[in-house]
XYZ file of C-alpha atoms in Angstrom:
524
model
C -0.032 -0.173 0.080
C 3.069 2.342 0.353
C 3.394 3.067 -3.242
C -0.262 3.976 -3.678
C 0.088 6.376 -0.768
C 2.975 7.965 -2.226
C 1.248 8.474 -5.525
C -1.778 10.018 -3.699
C 0.280 12.462 -1.980
C 2.075 13.517 -4.921
C -1.256 13.771 -6.803
C -2.660 16.134 -3.910
C 0.456 18.225 -3.936
C -0.009 18.965 -7.597
C -3.601 19.669 -7.362
C -3.265 22.327 -4.521
C -0.006 23.977 -5.901
C -0.365 27.536 -7.045
C 1.993 27.238 -9.849
C 3.205 24.269 -11.825
C 6.974 23.901 -12.658
C 7.209 25.007 -16.402
C 9.224 23.412 -18.919
C 9.567 26.423 -20.916
C 9.902 29.957 -19.911
C 6.670 31.551 -18.673
C 7.228 34.858 -20.275
C 8.639 34.085 -23.836
C 7.797 30.357 -24.088
C 11.297 29.313 -24.884
C 13.263 26.486 -23.275
C 14.600 27.550 -19.878
C 17.996 25.933 -20.781
C 20.418 26.052 -17.881
C 18.576 28.756 -16.154
C 18.627 28.167 -12.562
C 15.154 29.677 -12.102
C 12.475 26.841 -12.554
C 10.142 29.340 -14.401
C 12.155 31.736 -16.471
C 15.071 31.463 -18.957
C 16.709 34.827 -17.788
C 16.334 37.683 -15.671
C 14.995 40.046 -18.231
C 11.781 37.527 -18.616
C 11.332 37.457 -14.906
C 11.349 41.165 -14.507
C 9.154 41.769 -17.162
C 6.595 38.875 -15.881
C 6.719 40.385 -12.321
C 6.116 43.952 -13.423
C 2.933 42.696 -15.463
C 1.721 40.733 -12.661
C 1.844 43.367 -9.950
C 0.539 46.082 -12.205
C 3.641 48.151 -12.150
C 6.478 49.002 -14.453
C 10.045 48.409 -13.497
C 12.206 51.427 -13.194
C 14.086 50.357 -16.293
C 10.867 49.176 -18.036
C 11.810 45.613 -18.055
C 14.644 46.121 -20.451
C 17.218 44.396 -18.164
C 20.081 45.493 -15.820
C 21.690 48.850 -16.715
C 24.618 50.228 -14.754
C 23.976 53.640 -15.820
C 20.615 53.919 -14.418
C 20.520 54.900 -10.759
C 18.385 52.919 -8.379
C 15.344 54.533 -6.870
C 14.218 54.442 -3.417
C 10.783 53.010 -2.824
C 7.971 55.347 -2.092
C 7.427 53.287 1.070
C 10.478 52.714 3.205
C 11.125 49.112 3.636
C 12.076 49.252 7.160
C 11.188 45.854 7.970
C 14.201 44.623 5.797
C 16.739 46.394 8.268
C 19.155 49.201 7.729
C 20.224 49.948 4.117
C 23.631 48.503 3.136
C 26.629 51.173 3.008
C 26.403 53.410 0.193
C 22.633 52.655 -0.706
C 21.026 55.764 -2.336
C 23.945 57.845 -1.304
C 23.902 61.435 -2.737
C 26.970 62.878 -4.154
C 28.569 65.179 -1.793
C 28.236 68.356 -4.056
C 24.450 67.755 -4.147
C 24.315 67.537 -0.539
C 26.184 70.704 0.066
C 24.155 72.706 -2.589
C 20.910 71.708 -0.692
C 22.208 72.991 2.570
C 23.222 76.295 0.768
C 19.739 76.623 -0.560
C 18.150 75.726 2.721
C 20.044 78.427 4.817
C 19.653 81.002 2.147
C 15.948 80.800 2.554
C 16.128 82.218 6.107
C 19.028 84.582 5.935
C 20.096 87.583 3.797
C 23.930 87.050 4.016
C 26.213 90.045 2.953
C 28.079 88.116 0.039
C 27.976 84.847 -1.869
C 30.783 83.436 0.209
C 28.933 83.173 3.491
C 26.213 80.312 2.831
C 29.008 77.996 1.346
C 31.276 78.395 4.214
C 28.484 77.735 6.721
C 27.522 74.538 4.688
C 31.059 73.280 5.050
C 31.230 74.200 8.600
C 27.920 72.447 9.360
C 29.322 69.123 7.500
C 32.501 69.241 9.475
C 30.656 68.877 12.720
C 29.553 65.634 11.831
C 33.102 64.263 11.562
C 34.759 66.436 14.136
C 35.975 63.538 16.218
C 37.960 62.572 13.138
C 39.653 65.895 12.510
C 42.565 67.776 14.462
C 41.286 71.127 14.088
C 37.804 72.563 14.194
C 37.515 76.221 13.171
C 35.296 78.651 15.130
C 32.622 80.585 13.460
C 31.932 83.967 14.537
C 28.559 85.945 13.430
C 28.974 89.450 14.424
C 27.114 92.750 13.355
C 27.237 96.435 14.002
C 23.565 96.558 15.273
C 21.209 94.195 16.690
C 18.558 92.564 14.506
C 21.076 91.753 11.776
C 20.251 87.943 11.561
C 22.821 86.486 13.761
C 20.503 84.577 16.006
C 18.523 83.221 12.963
C 21.702 81.528 11.573
C 22.124 79.753 14.811
C 18.485 78.599 14.961
C 18.784 77.170 11.638
C 22.161 75.729 12.393
C 20.901 73.828 15.356
C 18.989 71.441 13.045
C 21.792 70.890 10.633
C 24.832 70.535 12.846
C 25.987 67.288 14.821
C 24.690 67.092 18.523
C 23.851 70.884 18.849
C 23.765 72.621 22.208
C 22.499 76.148 21.942
C 22.844 78.514 24.690
C 23.302 82.210 25.897
C 25.014 81.362 29.301
C 27.143 78.374 30.292
C 29.914 77.909 32.637
C 33.282 76.291 31.532
C 32.662 73.565 34.185
C 29.334 72.515 32.603
C 31.180 72.701 29.099
C 33.833 70.292 29.796
C 31.706 67.849 31.624
C 29.218 67.906 28.630
C 32.301 66.940 26.329
C 33.273 63.930 28.309
C 31.451 61.702 25.883
C 32.876 63.421 22.745
C 32.444 66.643 20.941
C 29.372 68.340 20.790
C 28.311 71.610 18.615
C 28.152 74.688 21.086
C 26.093 77.438 19.677
C 26.596 80.502 21.679
C 24.223 83.453 21.284
C 24.839 86.968 22.725
C 28.514 86.222 23.371
C 29.204 90.057 23.427
C 27.511 90.236 26.755
C 29.882 87.477 28.000
C 33.096 89.166 27.078
C 31.989 92.638 27.613
C 34.364 94.293 30.073
C 31.543 96.445 31.390
C 30.001 93.460 32.964
C 32.896 93.181 35.494
C 32.860 89.311 35.117
C 35.647 87.110 35.096
C 35.425 85.045 31.877
C 39.073 84.171 31.544
C 38.391 80.470 32.011
C 35.799 80.481 29.102
C 38.002 82.374 26.853
C 41.013 79.981 27.493
C 38.582 76.913 26.988
C 37.356 78.311 23.530
C 40.989 79.148 22.707
C 42.290 75.843 23.337
C 39.280 73.700 22.398
C 39.754 74.409 18.679
C 42.416 71.364 18.760
C 41.506 67.812 19.421
C 44.537 67.365 22.097
C 43.117 70.260 24.204
C 42.086 69.147 27.838
C 41.540 70.963 31.136
C 42.698 69.342 34.416
C 40.538 69.595 37.393
C 40.483 67.949 40.790
C 37.742 65.530 41.416
C 36.668 63.806 44.637
C 36.643 64.805 48.267
C 39.355 65.936 50.410
C 40.342 62.305 51.387
C 40.455 60.926 47.821
C 41.215 63.815 45.604
C 42.385 63.011 41.900
C 43.289 65.117 38.905
C 41.103 64.423 35.907
C 41.923 65.832 32.570
C 38.689 66.753 30.781
C 38.652 67.186 26.950
C 37.624 70.582 25.673
C 37.568 69.853 21.957
C 34.266 70.941 20.341
C 33.131 72.880 17.169
C 31.868 76.398 18.348
C 29.788 79.090 16.783
C 29.551 82.593 18.512
C 27.195 85.280 17.843
C 27.229 88.785 19.121
C 27.721 92.410 18.572
C 30.898 93.415 16.896
C 33.755 94.642 18.915
C 33.782 92.656 21.887
C 35.264 89.364 20.852
C 38.755 88.725 22.206
C 41.422 88.580 19.650
C 42.757 85.256 20.678
C 39.356 83.734 19.653
C 39.051 85.655 16.334
C 42.374 84.355 15.190
C 41.078 80.884 15.410
C 37.837 81.790 13.584
C 36.055 82.685 10.363
C 34.046 85.892 10.967
C 30.860 86.638 9.054
C 29.836 90.331 9.477
C 26.028 90.299 9.206
C 24.176 93.302 8.237
C 20.520 94.340 8.443
C 18.345 93.387 5.625
C 17.586 96.060 3.067
C 13.866 96.846 2.467
C 13.950 95.042 -0.676
C 15.512 91.904 0.695
C 13.065 89.244 1.768
C 13.580 85.966 3.631
C 11.099 83.247 4.493
C 9.374 83.275 7.777
C 11.106 81.075 10.533
C 8.594 78.495 11.847
C 10.738 76.168 14.060
C 8.308 73.164 13.461
C 8.602 73.402 9.654
C 12.294 74.114 9.659
C 13.018 71.157 12.022
C 10.906 68.835 9.668
C 12.381 69.966 6.596
C 16.113 70.084 7.678
C 15.980 66.534 9.086
C 16.734 64.808 5.754
C 19.357 67.397 4.945
C 21.002 66.674 8.230
C 20.594 62.798 7.519
C 22.353 63.383 4.354
C 25.168 65.397 5.638
C 25.839 62.775 8.201
C 25.618 59.908 5.961
C 27.933 61.568 3.284
C 30.504 62.956 5.716
C 30.720 59.474 7.269
C 31.571 57.799 3.936
C 34.296 60.219 3.155
C 35.564 60.679 6.804
C 39.073 58.994 6.135
C 39.538 60.770 3.019
C 38.976 64.428 4.561
C 41.062 63.451 7.733
C 44.197 62.538 5.856
C 43.736 65.218 3.210
C 46.271 67.962 2.500
C 44.288 70.423 0.360
C 45.913 73.040 -1.647
C 45.175 76.497 -0.342
C 45.162 79.912 -1.989
C 48.023 82.177 -2.076
C 48.363 84.318 1.011
C 46.704 81.586 3.349
C 49.212 80.499 5.933
C 49.746 79.534 9.506
C 46.717 79.447 11.602
C 44.598 80.654 8.815
C 45.647 77.658 6.794
C 45.278 75.496 9.715
C 41.589 76.284 10.430
C 40.682 76.268 6.689
C 42.335 72.937 6.026
C 39.295 70.642 7.047
C 36.700 72.850 4.993
C 38.723 72.709 1.756
C 39.240 69.043 2.316
C 35.575 68.629 2.592
C 35.038 70.675 -0.715
C 37.482 68.505 -2.499
C 35.729 65.497 -1.416
C 32.387 66.779 -2.495
C 33.496 67.574 -6.082
C 31.720 69.653 -8.448
C 31.993 73.397 -8.192
C 32.918 73.148 -4.532
C 36.724 72.921 -4.649
C 36.743 76.387 -6.363
C 33.909 77.595 -4.320
C 35.579 76.962 -1.045
C 38.952 78.526 -2.217
C 37.190 81.664 -3.266
C 35.633 82.024 0.038
C 38.864 81.113 1.838
C 40.582 83.846 -0.079
C 37.812 86.281 0.656
C 37.552 85.722 4.399
C 41.418 85.463 4.793
C 43.138 87.696 2.401
C 40.592 90.148 0.915
C 38.561 90.832 3.982
C 41.464 90.759 6.256
C 41.453 90.489 10.036
C 38.511 91.864 11.928
C 40.884 93.928 14.122
C 44.525 94.270 14.669
C 46.605 95.382 17.724
C 47.508 99.053 18.318
C 51.206 98.128 17.772
C 50.399 96.691 14.310
C 48.280 99.554 13.365
C 51.343 101.769 14.478
C 53.742 99.794 12.242
C 51.065 99.984 9.353
C 50.976 103.639 9.513
C 54.613 104.168 9.800
C 55.287 101.935 6.655
C 52.637 104.052 4.770
C 54.371 107.337 5.647
C 57.899 106.086 4.713
C 56.357 104.799 1.458
C 54.787 108.000 0.655
C 57.971 109.853 1.379
C 60.107 107.472 -0.330
C 62.824 107.694 2.280
C 64.603 105.328 4.594
C 64.637 107.535 7.788
C 62.569 110.101 9.506
C 63.175 112.178 12.704
C 60.741 111.465 15.544
C 59.196 114.843 15.671
C 58.197 114.768 11.938
C 57.002 111.198 12.065
C 54.898 112.047 15.112
C 53.368 114.943 13.189
C 52.688 112.791 10.047
C 50.824 110.060 12.346
C 48.765 112.649 13.817
C 47.761 113.773 10.425
C 46.181 110.480 9.446
C 42.429 111.193 9.605
C 41.029 107.854 10.704
C 43.921 107.173 13.113
C 43.896 106.795 17.011
C 47.156 108.728 17.375
C 45.598 111.892 18.520
C 43.738 110.475 21.357
C 45.225 107.543 23.298
C 43.349 107.277 26.454
C 43.075 111.047 26.478
C 46.643 111.868 25.321
C 48.048 112.377 21.990
C 50.890 110.301 20.789
C 54.385 111.638 21.996
C 57.871 110.538 21.397
C 58.051 108.527 24.779
C 54.864 106.539 23.816
C 55.927 105.978 20.240
C 59.281 104.575 21.492
C 57.588 102.343 24.097
C 55.053 100.950 21.524
C 57.849 100.225 18.829
C 60.294 98.728 21.466
C 57.932 95.644 21.677
C 58.963 95.120 18.072
C 62.532 95.608 18.610
C 62.362 98.941 16.833
C 64.388 101.789 18.609
C 65.113 105.316 17.914
C 68.669 106.115 16.527
C 70.545 109.354 16.030
C 69.829 110.982 12.688
C 72.234 113.848 11.619
C 70.557 116.597 9.772
C 73.072 119.454 8.626
C 75.221 118.966 11.620
C 72.478 118.671 14.004
C 71.780 115.321 15.767
C 68.159 114.440 16.297
C 66.349 111.234 17.318
C 64.530 109.360 14.602
C 63.724 105.907 13.099
C 65.510 104.112 10.138
C 64.425 101.203 7.898
C 67.402 99.093 7.853
C 70.117 98.284 10.521
C 70.006 97.203 13.973
C 66.688 98.128 15.754
C 65.351 99.339 12.200
C 61.687 98.862 10.883
C 62.390 96.485 8.162
C 62.399 93.520 10.309
C 59.227 94.228 12.091
C 57.400 95.155 8.936
C 58.263 91.746 7.391
C 57.018 89.800 10.424
C 53.857 91.599 11.272
C 52.491 93.207 8.080
C 51.686 91.801 4.823
C 54.043 92.473 1.894
C 53.479 95.743 -0.227
C 51.592 94.841 -3.345
C 53.981 96.800 -5.551
C 57.763 96.715 -5.086
C 57.877 99.851 -6.941
C 56.234 101.778 -3.994
C 58.468 100.182 -1.315
C 60.142 102.545 0.906
C 63.321 100.414 0.685
C 63.668 101.859 -2.838
C 65.253 104.854 -1.476
C 68.147 102.846 -0.019
C 70.356 103.294 -3.140
C 69.725 106.915 -2.890
C 70.816 107.520 0.769
C 73.867 105.321 0.444
C 75.500 107.369 -2.371
C 77.880 110.206 -1.817
C 76.550 113.665 -1.719
C 76.099 115.090 -5.316
C 77.095 118.794 -5.878
C 74.060 119.276 -7.777
C 71.056 118.242 -5.444
C 68.458 119.437 -8.044
C 69.182 116.172 -10.024
C 68.315 114.107 -7.161
C 64.927 112.915 -5.806
C 63.788 115.148 -2.964
C 62.894 113.852 0.421
C 59.429 115.612 0.073
C 56.555 114.919 -2.094
C 54.815 117.476 -4.228
C 52.341 118.249 -1.571
C 55.017 120.062 0.716
C 56.375 123.528 0.012
C 59.369 123.232 1.957
C 61.750 120.292 3.048
C 60.749 118.570 6.043
C 64.238 118.667 7.700
C 63.882 122.397 7.731
C 60.693 122.120 9.679
C 62.320 119.434 12.043
C 65.230 122.001 12.693
C 62.819 124.652 13.479
C 61.019 122.549 15.974
C 64.366 121.611 17.545
C 65.195 125.272 17.870
C 61.913 126.003 19.448
C 63.051 123.698 22.325
C 66.136 125.572 22.859
C 68.577 124.113 20.496
C 71.093 125.863 18.270
C 69.959 128.825 16.227
C 68.793 128.079 12.774
C 71.072 128.537 9.885
C 71.036 131.567 7.919
C 70.198 129.778 4.574
C 67.027 127.790 4.128
C 67.257 124.186 4.584
C 66.331 122.348 1.265
C 68.508 119.287 1.733
C 67.430 116.166 -0.019
C 67.464 112.825 1.838
C 70.534 111.807 0.106
C 72.557 114.968 1.467
C 71.234 114.070 5.097
C 72.534 110.641 4.583
C 75.882 111.701 3.130
C 76.322 114.072 6.294
C 75.527 111.232 8.675
C 78.069 109.042 6.868
C 80.738 111.675 6.983
C 80.346 111.968 10.702
C 80.263 108.377 11.234
C 83.730 108.204 9.697
C 85.248 110.788 11.927
């Protein structure tokens, strides 16, 4: 009876089966040959049959596999299948960054075309900050309130990694929040924190923000009670964006930052209304794309050594390196766009503020260059400094710049007054070359002059040559705007202080003749 039972079971299985094994292909009717499928001769036939059976057309319309056609994500996420494999539906980097630029530009009127791309690169870098060695600070300042600084931070909190938006936070809270890794700190109204009029002691916060732009930075604190006190080193590395009224930011922070000077919108400039719920919802896929793409290229960015624009060096090159590397990884127009932005913020826009000493060196070089001379006596140099219209030299804490203050300020740069002989008179002054000269300080603290033809050092061959018996053929030490030689004016100032009587003849000596007199006296 066993054979009869087996035959019966087989008959039942055949009767209730949904589909019978086909000898030929169900789609084209041809022999299946050595196809591994029990129903179709090839994958094309199977795709066409399934598309017709489900009532939907395949993405490639059943024509077969095509490596040039991108896969399309299903309208209904197949979350039940588990996470998508690495690289599935990954958008190109340039498309991701372009989408971020378009999004942030909807809510802010930026002063120029370099601001939004720079912010997009900065937002991207926060997602891989733990893989980078340096994180640049972003400073958003403005001359007046209501210029859109806070709005930039409000949008940024939905695009950066692990945002922490605050207007008041202690250093102790910050480094304890950073124990588990970098977070993105978004400080608003930072001008109130560093305003000296508030009288608060914020040196710890300033030091933390200064040091925290490098991954190796830590702050040491004693942890525990008096009986079991241990020194614990807390990491302080974290991306930071700071917004506030211009003028109150410490220089030590601005040198580690990219500063965007926001301005009030013109009446003809419009932006979209900021509705937080809508912004949060619309920014979510952009933030996910930023995170997914940056994670894919993190190794490439971390080890990149991107080429930088001319004039970008030292700390500026250090803070722009991760942003340029991200732009290179994104491709498209971004390598060029990022370098244009870098050049704008570093070379063209220049530093947000310079110290009083650097401003003094710059103004002195401007005077020497305009005079085409390599030496000037102190009283004349001070008079020229006072004459600069937008300079602070007539009001330094209620006093005008004098020879003593000038010497004190320049001494920090190893520039010291020397004896300058003018027609037999010895007066104190400053030279370009030599020990204690200005040339070394200019080369270290000021950018090079754009045209060598206007350099004050061009006067050096003139002052080192012997005195010419025909001074009219020599270049005058004064420019066309002076009616008499400045040396004569200096002599008159010196006489008013009780020095020798003025000579009977007018002093019209050129710089070359002054140098010749000095050289002759030096040989005696």
